Short mmCIF file of C-alpha atoms in Angstrom, two decimals:
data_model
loop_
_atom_site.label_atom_id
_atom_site.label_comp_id
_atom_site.label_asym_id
_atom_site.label_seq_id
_atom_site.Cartn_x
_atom_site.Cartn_y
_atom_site.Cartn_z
CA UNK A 1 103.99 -75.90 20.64
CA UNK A 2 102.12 -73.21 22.65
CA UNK A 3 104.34 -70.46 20.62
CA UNK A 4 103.01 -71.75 17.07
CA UNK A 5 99.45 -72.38 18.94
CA UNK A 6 99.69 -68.75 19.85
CA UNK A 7 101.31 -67.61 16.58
CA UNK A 8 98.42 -68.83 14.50
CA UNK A 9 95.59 -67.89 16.76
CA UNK A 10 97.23 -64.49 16.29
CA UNK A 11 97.70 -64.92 12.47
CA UNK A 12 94.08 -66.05 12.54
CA UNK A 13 93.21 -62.34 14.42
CA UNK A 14 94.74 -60.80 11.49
CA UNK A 15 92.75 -61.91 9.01
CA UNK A 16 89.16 -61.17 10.82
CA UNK A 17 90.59 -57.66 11.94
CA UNK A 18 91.28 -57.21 7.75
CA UNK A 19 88.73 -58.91 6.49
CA UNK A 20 85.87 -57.74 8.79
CA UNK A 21 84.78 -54.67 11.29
CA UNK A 22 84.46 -57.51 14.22
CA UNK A 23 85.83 -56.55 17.68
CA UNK A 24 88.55 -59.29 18.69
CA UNK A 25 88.99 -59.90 22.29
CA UNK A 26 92.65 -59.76 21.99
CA UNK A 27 94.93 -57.61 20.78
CA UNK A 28 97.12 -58.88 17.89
CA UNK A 29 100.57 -58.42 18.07
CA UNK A 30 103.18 -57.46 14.92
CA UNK A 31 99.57 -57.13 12.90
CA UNK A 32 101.63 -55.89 9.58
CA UNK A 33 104.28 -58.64 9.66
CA UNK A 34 101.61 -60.95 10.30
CA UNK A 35 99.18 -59.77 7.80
CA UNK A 36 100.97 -61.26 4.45
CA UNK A 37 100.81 -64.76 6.93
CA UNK A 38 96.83 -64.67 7.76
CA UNK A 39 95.36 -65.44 3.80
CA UNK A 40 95.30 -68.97 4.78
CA UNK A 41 92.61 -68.20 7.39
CA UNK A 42 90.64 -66.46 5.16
CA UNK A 43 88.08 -69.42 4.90
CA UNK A 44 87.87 -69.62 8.76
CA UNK A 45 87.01 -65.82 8.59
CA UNK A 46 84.60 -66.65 5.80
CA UNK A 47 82.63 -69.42 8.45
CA UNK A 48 82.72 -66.56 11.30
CA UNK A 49 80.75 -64.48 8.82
CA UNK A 50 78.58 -66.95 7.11
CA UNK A 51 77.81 -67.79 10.72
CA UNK A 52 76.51 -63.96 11.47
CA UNK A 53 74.51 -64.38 8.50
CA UNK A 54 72.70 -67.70 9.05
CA UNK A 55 71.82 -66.38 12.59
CA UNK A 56 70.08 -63.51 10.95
CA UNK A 57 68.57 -65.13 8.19
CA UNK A 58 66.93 -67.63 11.04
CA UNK A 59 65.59 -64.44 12.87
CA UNK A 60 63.89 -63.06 9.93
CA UNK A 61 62.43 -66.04 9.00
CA UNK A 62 60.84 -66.43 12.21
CA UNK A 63 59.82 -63.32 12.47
CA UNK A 64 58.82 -62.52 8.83
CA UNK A 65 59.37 -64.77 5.69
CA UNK A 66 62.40 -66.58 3.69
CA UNK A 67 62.79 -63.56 0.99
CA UNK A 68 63.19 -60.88 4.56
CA UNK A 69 65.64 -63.24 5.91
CA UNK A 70 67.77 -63.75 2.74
CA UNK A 71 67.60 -59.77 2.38
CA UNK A 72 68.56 -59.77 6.62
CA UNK A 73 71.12 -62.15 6.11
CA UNK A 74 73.21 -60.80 3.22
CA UNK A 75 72.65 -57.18 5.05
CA UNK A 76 74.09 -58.50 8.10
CA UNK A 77 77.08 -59.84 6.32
CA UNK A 78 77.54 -56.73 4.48
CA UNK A 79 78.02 -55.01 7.83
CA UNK A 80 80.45 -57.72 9.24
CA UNK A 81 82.46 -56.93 6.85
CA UNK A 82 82.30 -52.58 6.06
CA UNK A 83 81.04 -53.69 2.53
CA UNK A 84 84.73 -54.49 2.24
CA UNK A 85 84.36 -57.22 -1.08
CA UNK A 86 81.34 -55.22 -2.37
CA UNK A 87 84.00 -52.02 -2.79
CA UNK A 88 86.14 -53.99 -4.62
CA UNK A 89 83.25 -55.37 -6.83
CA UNK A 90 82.24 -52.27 -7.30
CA UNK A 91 85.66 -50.90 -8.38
CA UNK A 92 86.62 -53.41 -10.19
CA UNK A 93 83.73 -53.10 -12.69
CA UNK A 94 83.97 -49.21 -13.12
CA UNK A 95 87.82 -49.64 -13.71
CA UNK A 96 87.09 -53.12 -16.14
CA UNK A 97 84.09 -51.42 -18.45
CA UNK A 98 85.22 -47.52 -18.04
CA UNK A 99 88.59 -48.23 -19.75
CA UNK A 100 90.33 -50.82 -22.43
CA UNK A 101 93.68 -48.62 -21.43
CA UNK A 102 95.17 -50.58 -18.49
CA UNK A 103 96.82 -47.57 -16.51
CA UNK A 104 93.37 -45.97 -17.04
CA UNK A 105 91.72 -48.68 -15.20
CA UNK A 106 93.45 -48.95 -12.91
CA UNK A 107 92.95 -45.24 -12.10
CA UNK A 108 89.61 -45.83 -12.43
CA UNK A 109 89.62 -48.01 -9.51
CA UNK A 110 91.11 -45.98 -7.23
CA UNK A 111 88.74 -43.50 -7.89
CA UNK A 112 86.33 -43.58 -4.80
CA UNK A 113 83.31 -42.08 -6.65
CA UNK A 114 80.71 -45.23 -7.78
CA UNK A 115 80.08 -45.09 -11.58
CA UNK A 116 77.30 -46.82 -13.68
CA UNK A 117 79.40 -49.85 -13.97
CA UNK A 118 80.28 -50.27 -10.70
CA UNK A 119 76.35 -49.50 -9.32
CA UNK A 120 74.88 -52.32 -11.78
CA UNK A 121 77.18 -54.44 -10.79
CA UNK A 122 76.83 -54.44 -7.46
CA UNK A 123 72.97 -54.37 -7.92
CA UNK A 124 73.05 -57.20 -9.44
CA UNK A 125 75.32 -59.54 -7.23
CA UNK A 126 73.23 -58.17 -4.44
CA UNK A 127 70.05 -59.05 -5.72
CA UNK A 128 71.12 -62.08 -7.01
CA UNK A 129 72.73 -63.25 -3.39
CA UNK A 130 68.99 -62.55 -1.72
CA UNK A 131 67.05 -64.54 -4.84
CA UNK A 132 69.36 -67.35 -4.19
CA UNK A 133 69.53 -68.04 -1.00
CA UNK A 134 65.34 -66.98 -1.11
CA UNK A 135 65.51 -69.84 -3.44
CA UNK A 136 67.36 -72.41 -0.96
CA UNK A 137 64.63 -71.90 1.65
CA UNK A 138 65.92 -74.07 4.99
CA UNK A 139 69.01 -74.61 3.11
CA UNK A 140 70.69 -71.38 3.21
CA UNK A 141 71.52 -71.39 6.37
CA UNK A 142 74.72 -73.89 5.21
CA UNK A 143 74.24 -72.27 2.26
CA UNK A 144 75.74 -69.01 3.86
CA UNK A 145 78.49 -70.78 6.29
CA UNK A 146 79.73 -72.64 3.51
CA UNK A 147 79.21 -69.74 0.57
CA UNK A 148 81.34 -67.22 2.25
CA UNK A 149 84.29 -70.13 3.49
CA UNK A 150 84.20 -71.45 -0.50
CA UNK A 151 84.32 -67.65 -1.76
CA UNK A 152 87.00 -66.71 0.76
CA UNK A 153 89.20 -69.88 0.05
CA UNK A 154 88.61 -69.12 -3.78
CA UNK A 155 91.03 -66.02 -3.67
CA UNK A 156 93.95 -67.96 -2.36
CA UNK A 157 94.73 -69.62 -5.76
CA UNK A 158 94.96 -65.55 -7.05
CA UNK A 159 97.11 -64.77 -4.37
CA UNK A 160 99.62 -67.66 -5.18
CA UNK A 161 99.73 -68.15 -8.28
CA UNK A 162 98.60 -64.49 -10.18
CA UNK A 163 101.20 -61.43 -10.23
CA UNK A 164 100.03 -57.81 -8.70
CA UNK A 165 99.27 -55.50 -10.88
CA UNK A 166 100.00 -52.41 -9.41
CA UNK A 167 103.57 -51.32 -8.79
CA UNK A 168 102.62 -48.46 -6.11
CA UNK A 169 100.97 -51.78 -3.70
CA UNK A 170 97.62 -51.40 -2.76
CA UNK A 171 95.06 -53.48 -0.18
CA UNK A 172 96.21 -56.83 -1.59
CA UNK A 173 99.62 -56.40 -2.16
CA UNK A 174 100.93 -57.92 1.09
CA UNK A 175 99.16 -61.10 0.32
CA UNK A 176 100.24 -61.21 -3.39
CA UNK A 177 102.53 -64.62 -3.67
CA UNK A 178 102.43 -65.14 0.23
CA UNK A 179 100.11 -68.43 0.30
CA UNK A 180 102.73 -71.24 0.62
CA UNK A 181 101.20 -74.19 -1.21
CA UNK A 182 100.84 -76.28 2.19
CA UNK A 183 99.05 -73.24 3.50
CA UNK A 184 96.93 -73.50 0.51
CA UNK A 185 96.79 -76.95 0.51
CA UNK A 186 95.05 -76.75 3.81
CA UNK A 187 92.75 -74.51 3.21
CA UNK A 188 91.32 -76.18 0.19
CA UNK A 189 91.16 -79.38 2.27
CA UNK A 190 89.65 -78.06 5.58
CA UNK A 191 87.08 -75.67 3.23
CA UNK A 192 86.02 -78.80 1.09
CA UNK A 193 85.27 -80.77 4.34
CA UNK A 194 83.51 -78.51 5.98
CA UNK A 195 81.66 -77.61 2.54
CA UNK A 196 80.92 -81.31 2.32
CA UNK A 197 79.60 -81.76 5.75
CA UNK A 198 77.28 -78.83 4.77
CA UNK A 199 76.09 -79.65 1.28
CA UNK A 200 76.63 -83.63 1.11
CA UNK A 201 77.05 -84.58 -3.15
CA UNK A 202 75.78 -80.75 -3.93
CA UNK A 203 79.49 -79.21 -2.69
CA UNK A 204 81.17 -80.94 -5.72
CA UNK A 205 78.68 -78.72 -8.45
CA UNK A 206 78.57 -75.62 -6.13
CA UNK A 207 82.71 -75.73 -5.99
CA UNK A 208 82.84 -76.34 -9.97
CA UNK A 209 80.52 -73.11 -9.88
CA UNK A 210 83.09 -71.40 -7.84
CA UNK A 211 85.98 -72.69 -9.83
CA UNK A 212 84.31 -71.73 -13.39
CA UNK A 213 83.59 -68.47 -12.59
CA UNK A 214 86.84 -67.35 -10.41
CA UNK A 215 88.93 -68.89 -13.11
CA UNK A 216 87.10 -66.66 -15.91
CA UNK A 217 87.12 -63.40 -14.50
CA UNK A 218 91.20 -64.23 -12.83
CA UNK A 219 91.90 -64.38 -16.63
CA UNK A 220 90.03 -61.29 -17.75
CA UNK A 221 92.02 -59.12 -14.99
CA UNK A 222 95.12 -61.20 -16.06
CA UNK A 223 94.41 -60.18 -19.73
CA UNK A 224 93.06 -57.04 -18.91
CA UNK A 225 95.20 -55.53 -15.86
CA UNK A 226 98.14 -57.90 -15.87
CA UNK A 227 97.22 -59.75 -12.98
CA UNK A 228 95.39 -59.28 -9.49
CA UNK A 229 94.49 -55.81 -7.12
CA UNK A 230 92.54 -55.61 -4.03
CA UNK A 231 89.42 -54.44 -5.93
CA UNK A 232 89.91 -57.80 -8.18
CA UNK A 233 90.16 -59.93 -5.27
CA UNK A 234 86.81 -58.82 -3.62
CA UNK A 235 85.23 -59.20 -7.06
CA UNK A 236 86.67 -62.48 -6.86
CA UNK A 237 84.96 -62.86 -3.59
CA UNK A 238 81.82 -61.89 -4.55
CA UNK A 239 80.92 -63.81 -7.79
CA UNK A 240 82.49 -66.83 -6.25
CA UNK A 241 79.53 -66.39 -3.44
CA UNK A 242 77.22 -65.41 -5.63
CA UNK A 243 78.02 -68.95 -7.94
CA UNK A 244 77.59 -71.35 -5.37
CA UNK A 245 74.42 -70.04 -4.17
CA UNK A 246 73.33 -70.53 -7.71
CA UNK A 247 74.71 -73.79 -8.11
CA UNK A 248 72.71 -74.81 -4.36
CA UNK A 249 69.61 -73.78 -5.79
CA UNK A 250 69.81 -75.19 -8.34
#
């Protein structure tokens, strides 16, 4: 019992050392083998940084006004995590709209210059994260703990059930058909719960949200790409966030 105990507090470690720039207080051992074994924790890492984000969003608001905070708050979460989804938005877009060639796009994406697709795209999910959660006013504080556990636990259906597209691996390709469907199971459950507890009756239109829009752009890089990358998954991750908020406020 303490072994698996340790084992997933360590798997757990793997996932916030990928998914974020946050300092762990341990070191975590066998980080590669464990890596393609930490997706499930994803959500969890997705509460650690909503968390950073609601604390921020309540210091602005104190200090300033609901639009500062929202702007604080999806700032600070930007720096939690080195901008790590909004690259992969980013490169996702220039490779989507620079080429209808799929080798091509994919080049595209690895390309680490930011193009005009790339730059209105991420404008726009930016801006639209601050309106929204502006919009929520004392709600999005939950709005944030729950947003980025939802988006997080979004990308776990890709990773199961989606191919790789790239056949030289990439960021995602240790995860790529490693979520066991218990392990996914789980997720789901514990993220709907906690989403629940959060949002009462609104989780059920703000995961629909979620659901609608991951599903839709999944089968545009499925048409598109032949399945999922690393840039596609943080896409993934940041429309799915950007969809619940809109589905709170409303």
């Amino acid at each position: 019992m303490r072994e698996r105990l340790f084992g997933a507090a360590h798997d757990a470690g793997a996932a916030v050392v990928f998914l974020t720039r946050l300092p762990l207080p341990w070191h975590v051992p066998d980080f590669d083998a464990r890596l393609g074994r930490s997706a499930p924790w994803f959500p969890l890492v997705g509460v650690l940084v909503g968390a950073i984000g609601a604390l921020v969003w309540w210091i602005g608001i104190t200090l300033w006004n609901p639009a500062i905070g929202a702007l604080l708050a999806v700032a600070a979460t930007v720096l939690a995590t080195g901008a790590f989804h909004e690259d992969g938005l980013a490169d996702s877009f220039d490779g989507l709209g620079g080429s209808a060639e799929r080798e091509r796009a994919l080049a595209i994406m690895k390309d680490s210059r930011l193009g005009a697709y790339g730059a209105v795209a991420l404008m726009l999910v930016l801006a639209g994260r601050v309106l929204a959660l502006t919009a929520l006013g004392g709600a999005a504080a939950a709005a944030l703990v729950g947003g980025h556990a939802l988006a997080r636990c979004a990308t776990l259906p890709l990773l199961r059930w989606l191919p790789y597209a790239r056949a030289d691996g990439g960021t995602g390709q240790p995860f790529a058909g490693g979520v066991s469907l218990p392990a996914l199971s789980s997720a789901v459950i514990a993220t709907f719960v906690l989403t629940w507890i959060l949002w009462g009756g609104a989780a059920l239109a703000a995961w629909a949200a979620c659901a609608a829009v991951v599903l839709v752009f999944a089968g545009w890089c499925r048409r598109r790409l032949g399945g999922i990358t690393g840039d596609t998954l943080g896409a993934s991750n940041q429309l799915a966030e950007l969809a619940v908020y809109l589905a709170l406020a409303i």
